[in-house]
Amino acid sequence: MEIFIDSANIKEIGKWLEYGIADGVTTNPSIMLKDGVYDIEKGAKEIARLIKPRPLSVEVTSNNLDEMSTQARQFASWADNIVIKIPQINTDGVPCYGIINKLEASGIKVNATVALSFGQVILAAKSKATYISIFAGRVTDEGGDASLIIRNSVEWLSRWKYTSKIIIGSIRSVGDVLTAALAGAHIITIPPQFIDKMADHRNTRATVEQFLGDAQKALEMMRQMKKAGSRAK
Ligand code: E4P
């Protein structure tokens, strides 16, 4: 299973990259805005350079299908490792699978984003999207069963030998990460604060503290034994 960093914060991305945890990065216009990245081109180029050859997902910012297509080609030209996020449908409910299919046919990798149902996953896979992002948190917000959608999607892709990879996004807690992992997600994209939480445990801290304390005590014992030995000579 791969872990992507769901962030545009270059410091956080660099940190998890250095730790060997980050296999890629996902962004969207809301994440860019929250992380103070107002110039998408500049920000995307900087992240893409830092993480290459790992993939960076950058989302189109238009609701118009022709504009999405033009933007996708423009964004993809910024770096070889940029993957274009195209939503399943636009705000009018118009399916975007035709754009996904054309982009993939022309060699541009697509992350078919904002999937909230198994049905959408099937369509995105048929349109040959490299990645399909299921927004688990938003599924659960509505009372849906994110685990079931993840499990069904992964099993269905494997049964019919589709190569699309399922990314689980919209992570709201460490519990969401573990649920997605157990449901068979290929990739989970995690906001950095939850990776910090995943690493931490108060009993791990306490145990490490105990070991360090005992190591100090052992050193002190050695010092005292040496002293007593040299006095006896
Ligand atoms: C995933 O690729 C998205 O960027 C992200 O996880 C969306 O999450 P949200 O529901 O918090 O907006």
PDB file of C-alpha atoms and ligand atoms in Angstrom:
ATOM      1  CA  MET A   1       0.000   0.000   0.000  1.00  0.00           C
ATOM      2  CA  GLU A   2       1.251   3.479  -0.833  1.00  0.00           C
ATOM      3  CA  ILE A   3       0.902   6.656   1.203  1.00  0.00           C
ATOM      4  CA  PHE A   4       0.443  10.004  -0.491  1.00  0.00           C
ATOM      5  CA  ILE A   5       0.588  13.333   1.328  1.00  0.00           C
ATOM      6  CA  ASP A   6      -2.652  15.312   0.941  1.00  0.00           C
ATOM      7  CA  SER A   7      -1.076  18.750   1.200  1.00  0.00           C
ATOM      8  CA  ALA A   8       0.588  21.641  -0.617  1.00  0.00           C
ATOM      9  CA  ASN A   9       2.795  22.480   2.357  1.00  0.00           C
ATOM     10  CA  ILE A  10       6.322  22.067   1.010  1.00  0.00           C
ATOM     11  CA  LYS A  11       7.885  21.706   4.483  1.00  0.00           C
ATOM     12  CA  GLU A  12       5.521  18.878   5.476  1.00  0.00           C
ATOM     13  CA  ILE A  13       5.929  17.151   2.120  1.00  0.00           C
ATOM     14  CA  GLY A  14       9.736  17.376   2.433  1.00  0.00           C
ATOM     15  CA  LYS A  15       9.607  15.962   5.955  1.00  0.00           C
ATOM     16  CA  TRP A  16       7.598  12.844   5.051  1.00  0.00           C
ATOM     17  CA  LEU A  17       9.670  12.379   1.906  1.00  0.00           C
ATOM     18  CA  GLU A  18      12.863  12.385   3.953  1.00  0.00           C
ATOM     19  CA  TYR A  19      11.352   9.840   6.366  1.00  0.00           C
ATOM     20  CA  GLY A  20      10.677   7.512   3.420  1.00  0.00           C
ATOM     21  CA  ILE A  21       6.915   7.633   4.000  1.00  0.00           C
ATOM     22  CA  ALA A  22       5.688   9.708   1.022  1.00  0.00           C
ATOM     23  CA  ASP A  23       5.046   7.859  -2.245  1.00  0.00           C
ATOM     24  CA  GLY A  24       3.327  10.855  -3.847  1.00  0.00           C
ATOM     25  CA  VAL A  25       1.334  14.023  -3.191  1.00  0.00           C
ATOM     26  CA  THR A  26      -2.252  15.059  -3.888  1.00  0.00           C
ATOM     27  CA  THR A  27      -3.601  18.600  -3.923  1.00  0.00           C
ATOM     28  CA  ASN A  28      -6.821  20.333  -4.875  1.00  0.00           C
ATOM     29  CA  PRO A  29      -7.751  24.037  -5.078  1.00  0.00           C
ATOM     30  CA  SER A  30      -8.962  24.059  -1.441  1.00  0.00           C
ATOM     31  CA  ILE A  31      -5.730  22.495  -0.147  1.00  0.00           C
ATOM     32  CA  MET A  32      -3.646  24.979  -2.186  1.00  0.00           C
ATOM     33  CA  LEU A  33      -5.653  27.897  -0.768  1.00  0.00           C
ATOM     34  CA  LYS A  34      -5.400  26.585   2.828  1.00  0.00           C
ATOM     35  CA  ASP A  35      -1.633  26.114   2.494  1.00  0.00           C
ATOM     36  CA  GLY A  36      -1.127  29.609   1.023  1.00  0.00           C
ATOM     37  CA  VAL A  37      -0.270  28.403  -2.475  1.00  0.00           C
ATOM     38  CA  TYR A  38      -2.104  31.010  -4.576  1.00  0.00           C
ATOM     39  CA  ASP A  39       0.035  30.615  -7.705  1.00  0.00           C
ATOM     40  CA  ILE A  40      -0.836  27.053  -8.767  1.00  0.00           C
ATOM     41  CA  GLU A  41       1.854  26.874 -11.456  1.00  0.00           C
ATOM     42  CA  LYS A  42       4.652  28.019  -9.157  1.00  0.00           C
ATOM     43  CA  GLY A  43       3.490  25.808  -6.278  1.00  0.00           C
ATOM     44  CA  ALA A  44       2.937  22.723  -8.435  1.00  0.00           C
ATOM     45  CA  LYS A  45       6.342  23.064 -10.112  1.00  0.00           C
ATOM     46  CA  GLU A  46       8.050  23.384  -6.727  1.00  0.00           C
ATOM     47  CA  ILE A  47       6.336  20.282  -5.275  1.00  0.00           C
ATOM     48  CA  ALA A  48       6.822  18.267  -8.488  1.00  0.00           C
ATOM     49  CA  ARG A  49      10.563  19.072  -8.457  1.00  0.00           C
ATOM     50  CA  LEU A  50      10.882  18.086  -4.801  1.00  0.00           C
ATOM     51  CA  ILE A  51       9.120  14.714  -5.055  1.00  0.00           C
ATOM     52  CA  LYS A  52      10.058  13.541  -8.561  1.00  0.00           C
ATOM     53  CA  PRO A  53       9.729  10.848  -9.863  1.00  0.00           C
ATOM     54  CA  ARG A  54       6.799  10.359  -7.464  1.00  0.00           C
ATOM     55  CA  PRO A  55       3.405  11.619  -8.737  1.00  0.00           C
ATOM     56  CA  LEU A  56       1.823  14.959  -7.850  1.00  0.00           C
ATOM     57  CA  SER A  57      -1.921  15.357  -8.486  1.00  0.00           C
ATOM     58  CA  VAL A  58      -3.041  18.844  -9.538  1.00  0.00           C
ATOM     59  CA  GLU A  59      -6.733  19.571 -10.147  1.00  0.00           C
ATOM     60  CA  VAL A  60      -8.262  21.532 -13.020  1.00  0.00           C
ATOM     61  CA  THR A  61     -10.022  24.714 -11.937  1.00  0.00           C
ATOM     62  CA  SER A  62     -12.744  25.022 -14.576  1.00  0.00           C
ATOM     63  CA  ASN A  63     -16.292  23.653 -14.756  1.00  0.00           C
ATOM     64  CA  ASN A  64     -16.272  23.789 -18.556  1.00  0.00           C
ATOM     65  CA  LEU A  65     -15.217  20.535 -20.194  1.00  0.00           C
ATOM     66  CA  ASP A  66     -13.248  22.137 -23.043  1.00  0.00           C
ATOM     67  CA  GLU A  67     -11.422  24.385 -20.617  1.00  0.00           C
ATOM     68  CA  MET A  68     -10.688  21.396 -18.363  1.00  0.00           C
ATOM     69  CA  SER A  69      -9.065  19.685 -21.320  1.00  0.00           C
ATOM     70  CA  THR A  70      -6.927  22.692 -22.235  1.00  0.00           C
ATOM     71  CA  GLN A  71      -5.917  23.250 -18.629  1.00  0.00           C
ATOM     72  CA  ALA A  72      -5.065  19.581 -18.159  1.00  0.00           C
ATOM     73  CA  ARG A  73      -2.611  19.696 -21.068  1.00  0.00           C
ATOM     74  CA  GLN A  74      -1.120  22.953 -19.778  1.00  0.00           C
ATOM     75  CA  PHE A  75      -0.696  21.649 -16.187  1.00  0.00           C
ATOM     76  CA  ALA A  76       0.778  18.375 -17.441  1.00  0.00           C
ATOM     77  CA  SER A  77       3.436  20.301 -19.375  1.00  0.00           C
ATOM     78  CA  TRP A  78       4.830  21.764 -16.109  1.00  0.00           C
ATOM     79  CA  ALA A  79       6.536  18.536 -15.057  1.00  0.00           C
ATOM     80  CA  ASP A  80       6.689  14.864 -16.101  1.00  0.00           C
ATOM     81  CA  ASN A  81       5.344  13.642 -12.752  1.00  0.00           C
ATOM     82  CA  ILE A  82       2.187  15.777 -12.721  1.00  0.00           C
ATOM     83  CA  VAL A  83      -1.075  13.811 -12.752  1.00  0.00           C
ATOM     84  CA  ILE A  84      -4.243  15.716 -13.623  1.00  0.00           C
ATOM     85  CA  LYS A  85      -7.235  15.553 -11.341  1.00  0.00           C
ATOM     86  CA  ILE A  86     -10.498  15.556 -13.291  1.00  0.00           C
ATOM     87  CA  PRO A  87     -13.791  15.198 -11.383  1.00  0.00           C
ATOM     88  CA  GLN A  88     -16.213  12.393 -12.264  1.00  0.00           C
ATOM     89  CA  ILE A  89     -18.831  14.993 -13.252  1.00  0.00           C
ATOM     90  CA  ASN A  90     -18.980  18.785 -13.306  1.00  0.00           C
ATOM     91  CA  THR A  91     -21.359  20.863 -11.171  1.00  0.00           C
ATOM     92  CA  ASP A  92     -24.131  20.357 -13.767  1.00  0.00           C
ATOM     93  CA  GLY A  93     -23.749  16.577 -13.564  1.00  0.00           C
ATOM     94  CA  VAL A  94     -22.073  16.303 -16.983  1.00  0.00           C
ATOM     95  CA  PRO A  95     -19.777  13.216 -16.975  1.00  0.00           C
ATOM     96  CA  CYS A  96     -16.081  13.991 -17.507  1.00  0.00           C
ATOM     97  CA  TYR A  97     -15.063  10.446 -18.539  1.00  0.00           C
ATOM     98  CA  GLY A  98     -14.547  11.490 -22.185  1.00  0.00           C
ATOM     99  CA  ILE A  99     -11.838  13.958 -21.160  1.00  0.00           C
ATOM    100  CA  ILE A 100     -10.218  11.370 -18.891  1.00  0.00           C
ATOM    101  CA  ASN A 101     -10.174   8.833 -21.723  1.00  0.00           C
ATOM    102  CA  LYS A 102      -8.676  11.314 -24.230  1.00  0.00           C
ATOM    103  CA  LEU A 103      -6.024  12.558 -21.812  1.00  0.00           C
ATOM    104  CA  GLU A 104      -4.960   9.017 -20.927  1.00  0.00           C
ATOM    105  CA  ALA A 105      -4.847   8.103 -24.640  1.00  0.00           C
ATOM    106  CA  SER A 106      -2.521  11.046 -25.236  1.00  0.00           C
ATOM    107  CA  GLY A 107      -0.165   9.928 -22.437  1.00  0.00           C
ATOM    108  CA  ILE A 108      -1.378  12.281 -19.682  1.00  0.00           C
ATOM    109  CA  LYS A 109      -2.075  10.481 -16.413  1.00  0.00           C
ATOM    110  CA  VAL A 110      -5.420  11.252 -14.770  1.00  0.00           C
ATOM    111  CA  ASN A 111      -6.660  11.012 -11.206  1.00  0.00           C
ATOM    112  CA  ALA A 112     -10.456  10.710 -11.569  1.00  0.00           C
ATOM    113  CA  THR A 113     -11.390  12.550  -8.425  1.00  0.00           C
ATOM    114  CA  VAL A 114     -14.358  13.103  -6.100  1.00  0.00           C
ATOM    115  CA  ALA A 115     -15.690   9.556  -6.456  1.00  0.00           C
ATOM    116  CA  LEU A 116     -18.424   8.913  -3.912  1.00  0.00           C
ATOM    117  CA  SER A 117     -19.869   5.660  -5.218  1.00  0.00           C
ATOM    118  CA  PHE A 118     -18.856   2.239  -6.567  1.00  0.00           C
ATOM    119  CA  GLY A 119     -20.716   3.083  -9.796  1.00  0.00           C
ATOM    120  CA  GLN A 120     -18.465   6.073 -10.402  1.00  0.00           C
ATOM    121  CA  VAL A 121     -15.406   3.901  -9.779  1.00  0.00           C
ATOM    122  CA  ILE A 122     -16.562   1.448 -12.483  1.00  0.00           C
ATOM    123  CA  LEU A 123     -17.006   4.270 -15.009  1.00  0.00           C
ATOM    124  CA  ALA A 124     -13.686   5.911 -14.147  1.00  0.00           C
ATOM    125  CA  ALA A 125     -11.891   2.569 -14.535  1.00  0.00           C
ATOM    126  CA  LYS A 126     -13.525   2.015 -17.940  1.00  0.00           C
ATOM    127  CA  SER A 127     -12.372   5.490 -19.010  1.00  0.00           C
ATOM    128  CA  LYS A 128      -8.830   4.221 -18.171  1.00  0.00           C
ATOM    129  CA  ALA A 129      -8.010   6.651 -15.366  1.00  0.00           C
ATOM    130  CA  THR A 130      -4.616   5.852 -13.824  1.00  0.00           C
ATOM    131  CA  TYR A 131      -5.947   6.734 -10.363  1.00  0.00           C
ATOM    132  CA  ILE A 132      -9.480   6.929  -8.939  1.00  0.00           C
ATOM    133  CA  SER A 133      -9.934   8.961  -5.758  1.00  0.00           C
ATOM    134  CA  ILE A 134     -12.723   7.857  -3.421  1.00  0.00           C
ATOM    135  CA  PHE A 135     -13.489  10.550  -0.838  1.00  0.00           C
ATOM    136  CA  ALA A 136     -14.094   8.288   2.160  1.00  0.00           C
ATOM    137  CA  GLY A 137     -14.793  11.078   4.673  1.00  0.00           C
ATOM    138  CA  ARG A 138     -17.442  12.619   2.445  1.00  0.00           C
ATOM    139  CA  VAL A 139     -19.051   9.185   1.916  1.00  0.00           C
ATOM    140  CA  THR A 140     -19.245   8.702   5.692  1.00  0.00           C
ATOM    141  CA  ASP A 141     -20.576  12.274   6.198  1.00  0.00           C
ATOM    142  CA  GLU A 142     -23.681  11.162   4.288  1.00  0.00           C
ATOM    143  CA  GLY A 143     -24.041   7.946   6.289  1.00  0.00           C
ATOM    144  CA  GLY A 144     -22.514   5.849   3.501  1.00  0.00           C
ATOM    145  CA  ASP A 145     -20.276   2.820   4.057  1.00  0.00           C
ATOM    146  CA  ALA A 146     -16.832   3.862   2.809  1.00  0.00           C
ATOM    147  CA  SER A 147     -15.264   0.477   3.669  1.00  0.00           C
ATOM    148  CA  LEU A 148     -17.769  -1.364   1.503  1.00  0.00           C
ATOM    149  CA  ILE A 149     -17.185   0.953  -1.463  1.00  0.00           C
ATOM    150  CA  ILE A 150     -13.403   0.576  -1.108  1.00  0.00           C
ATOM    151  CA  ARG A 151     -13.559  -3.228  -0.802  1.00  0.00           C
ATOM    152  CA  ASN A 152     -15.996  -3.592  -3.712  1.00  0.00           C
ATOM    153  CA  SER A 153     -13.931  -1.274  -5.910  1.00  0.00           C
ATOM    154  CA  VAL A 154     -10.598  -2.976  -5.242  1.00  0.00           C
ATOM    155  CA  GLU A 155     -12.087  -6.464  -5.745  1.00  0.00           C
ATOM    156  CA  TRP A 156     -13.913  -5.464  -8.918  1.00  0.00           C
ATOM    157  CA  LEU A 157     -10.811  -3.850 -10.458  1.00  0.00           C
ATOM    158  CA  SER A 158      -8.782  -6.945  -9.707  1.00  0.00           C
ATOM    159  CA  ARG A 159     -11.472  -9.376 -10.978  1.00  0.00           C
ATOM    160  CA  TRP A 160     -11.651  -7.639 -14.335  1.00  0.00           C
ATOM    161  CA  LYS A 161      -7.926  -6.816 -14.454  1.00  0.00           C
ATOM    162  CA  TYR A 162      -8.247  -3.022 -14.602  1.00  0.00           C
ATOM    163  CA  THR A 163      -5.010  -1.244 -13.806  1.00  0.00           C
ATOM    164  CA  SER A 164      -6.542   1.865 -12.157  1.00  0.00           C
ATOM    165  CA  LYS A 165      -5.339   2.390  -8.603  1.00  0.00           C
ATOM    166  CA  ILE A 166      -7.749   3.373  -5.852  1.00  0.00           C
ATOM    167  CA  ILE A 167      -6.665   6.387  -3.779  1.00  0.00           C
ATOM    168  CA  ILE A 168      -8.589   6.980  -0.570  1.00  0.00           C
ATOM    169  CA  GLY A 169      -8.877  10.657   0.298  1.00  0.00           C
ATOM    170  CA  SER A 170     -10.969  12.859   2.556  1.00  0.00           C
ATOM    171  CA  ILE A 171      -9.264  11.354   5.591  1.00  0.00           C
ATOM    172  CA  ARG A 172     -10.560  12.885   8.839  1.00  0.00           C
ATOM    173  CA  SER A 173      -8.841  10.721  11.478  1.00  0.00           C
ATOM    174  CA  VAL A 174      -6.226   8.028  12.021  1.00  0.00           C
ATOM    175  CA  GLY A 175      -9.168   5.605  12.270  1.00  0.00           C
ATOM    176  CA  ASP A 176     -10.116   6.489   8.675  1.00  0.00           C
ATOM    177  CA  VAL A 177      -6.589   5.584   7.553  1.00  0.00           C
ATOM    178  CA  LEU A 178      -6.708   2.188   9.266  1.00  0.00           C
ATOM    179  CA  THR A 179     -10.204   1.440   7.976  1.00  0.00           C
ATOM    180  CA  ALA A 180      -9.114   2.233   4.405  1.00  0.00           C
ATOM    181  CA  ALA A 181      -5.947   0.147   4.795  1.00  0.00           C
ATOM    182  CA  LEU A 182      -7.919  -2.885   6.016  1.00  0.00           C
ATOM    183  CA  ALA A 183     -10.505  -2.448   3.256  1.00  0.00           C
ATOM    184  CA  GLY A 184      -7.696  -2.918   0.718  1.00  0.00           C
ATOM    185  CA  ALA A 185      -6.992   0.626  -0.533  1.00  0.00           C
ATOM    186  CA  HIS A 186      -4.071   0.691  -2.978  1.00  0.00           C
ATOM    187  CA  ILE A 187      -3.125   4.187  -1.833  1.00  0.00           C
ATOM    188  CA  ILE A 188      -4.251   6.432   1.032  1.00  0.00           C
ATOM    189  CA  THR A 189      -3.659  10.164   0.786  1.00  0.00           C
ATOM    190  CA  ILE A 190      -3.276  11.592   4.280  1.00  0.00           C
ATOM    191  CA  PRO A 191      -3.186  15.168   5.602  1.00  0.00           C
ATOM    192  CA  PRO A 192       0.176  15.511   7.445  1.00  0.00           C
ATOM    193  CA  GLN A 193      -1.363  16.080  10.898  1.00  0.00           C
ATOM    194  CA  PHE A 194      -2.824  12.567  10.874  1.00  0.00           C
ATOM    195  CA  ILE A 195       0.509  10.963   9.936  1.00  0.00           C
ATOM    196  CA  ASP A 196       2.039  12.672  12.977  1.00  0.00           C
ATOM    197  CA  LYS A 197      -0.802  11.249  15.077  1.00  0.00           C
ATOM    198  CA  MET A 198      -0.300   7.781  13.591  1.00  0.00           C
ATOM    199  CA  ALA A 199       3.331   7.836  14.684  1.00  0.00           C
ATOM    200  CA  ASP A 200       2.640   9.016  18.210  1.00  0.00           C
ATOM    201  CA  HIS A 201       1.551   6.917  21.207  1.00  0.00           C
ATOM    202  CA  ARG A 202       1.778   7.948  24.851  1.00  0.00           C
ATOM    203  CA  ASN A 203       2.884   4.460  25.918  1.00  0.00           C
ATOM    204  CA  THR A 204       5.659   4.451  23.318  1.00  0.00           C
ATOM    205  CA  ARG A 205       6.878   7.762  24.740  1.00  0.00           C
ATOM    206  CA  ALA A 206       6.667   6.404  28.293  1.00  0.00           C
ATOM    207  CA  THR A 207       8.492   3.189  27.355  1.00  0.00           C
ATOM    208  CA  VAL A 208      11.272   5.075  25.580  1.00  0.00           C
ATOM    209  CA  GLU A 209      11.530   7.345  28.624  1.00  0.00           C
ATOM    210  CA  GLN A 210      11.852   4.283  30.896  1.00  0.00           C
ATOM    211  CA  PHE A 211      14.625   2.796  28.692  1.00  0.00           C
ATOM    212  CA  LEU A 212      16.556   6.080  28.584  1.00  0.00           C
ATOM    213  CA  GLY A 213      16.238   6.435  32.375  1.00  0.00           C
ATOM    214  CA  ASP A 214      17.491   2.874  32.945  1.00  0.00           C
ATOM    215  CA  ALA A 215      20.393   3.406  30.509  1.00  0.00           C
ATOM    216  CA  GLN A 216      21.422   6.435  32.588  1.00  0.00           C
ATOM    217  CA  LYS A 217      21.132   4.383  35.791  1.00  0.00           C
ATOM    218  CA  ALA A 218      23.350   1.640  34.288  1.00  0.00           C
ATOM    219  CA  LEU A 219      25.977   4.245  33.347  1.00  0.00           C
ATOM    220  CA  GLU A 220      25.892   5.582  36.894  1.00  0.00           C
ATOM    221  CA  MET A 221      26.294   2.030  38.286  1.00  0.00           C
ATOM    222  CA  MET A 222      29.339   1.522  36.031  1.00  0.00           C
ATOM    223  CA  ARG A 223      30.863   4.805  37.207  1.00  0.00           C
ATOM    224  CA  GLN A 224      30.366   3.840  40.851  1.00  0.00           C
ATOM    225  CA  MET A 225      31.804   0.331  40.329  1.00  0.00           C
ATOM    226  CA  LYS A 226      34.881   1.804  38.587  1.00  0.00           C
ATOM    227  CA  LYS A 227      35.350   4.251  41.455  1.00  0.00           C
ATOM    228  CA  ALA A 228      35.047   1.495  44.076  1.00  0.00           C
ATOM    229  CA  GLY A 229      37.503  -0.687  42.088  1.00  0.00           C
ATOM    230  CA  SER A 230      40.187   2.011  41.860  1.00  0.00           C
ATOM    231  CA  ARG A 231      39.774   2.772  45.604  1.00  0.00           C
ATOM    232  CA  ALA A 232      40.333  -0.944  46.469  1.00  0.00           C
ATOM    233  CA  LYS A 233      43.685  -1.050  44.561  1.00  0.00           C
TER     234      LYS A 233
HETATM  235  C1  E4P B   1      -7.893  13.885  -2.172  1.00  0.00           C
HETATM  236  O1  E4P B   1      -7.211  13.744  -3.179  1.00  0.00           O
HETATM  237  C2  E4P B   1      -8.448  15.190  -1.796  1.00  0.00           C
HETATM  238  O2  E4P B   1      -7.451  16.151  -1.993  1.00  0.00           O
HETATM  239  C3  E4P B   1      -8.879  15.338  -0.355  1.00  0.00           C
HETATM  240  O3  E4P B   1      -8.590  14.167   0.372  1.00  0.00           O
HETATM  241  C4  E4P B   1     -10.276  15.840  -0.197  1.00  0.00           C
HETATM  242  O4  E4P B   1     -10.650  15.790   1.133  1.00  0.00           O
HETATM  243  P1  E4P B   1     -11.777  16.708   1.783  1.00  0.00           P
HETATM  244  O5  E4P B   1     -13.022  15.912   1.881  1.00  0.00           O
HETATM  245  O6  E4P B   1     -11.227  17.006   3.153  1.00  0.00           O
HETATM  246  O7  E4P B   1     -11.924  17.929   0.943  1.00  0.00           O
END
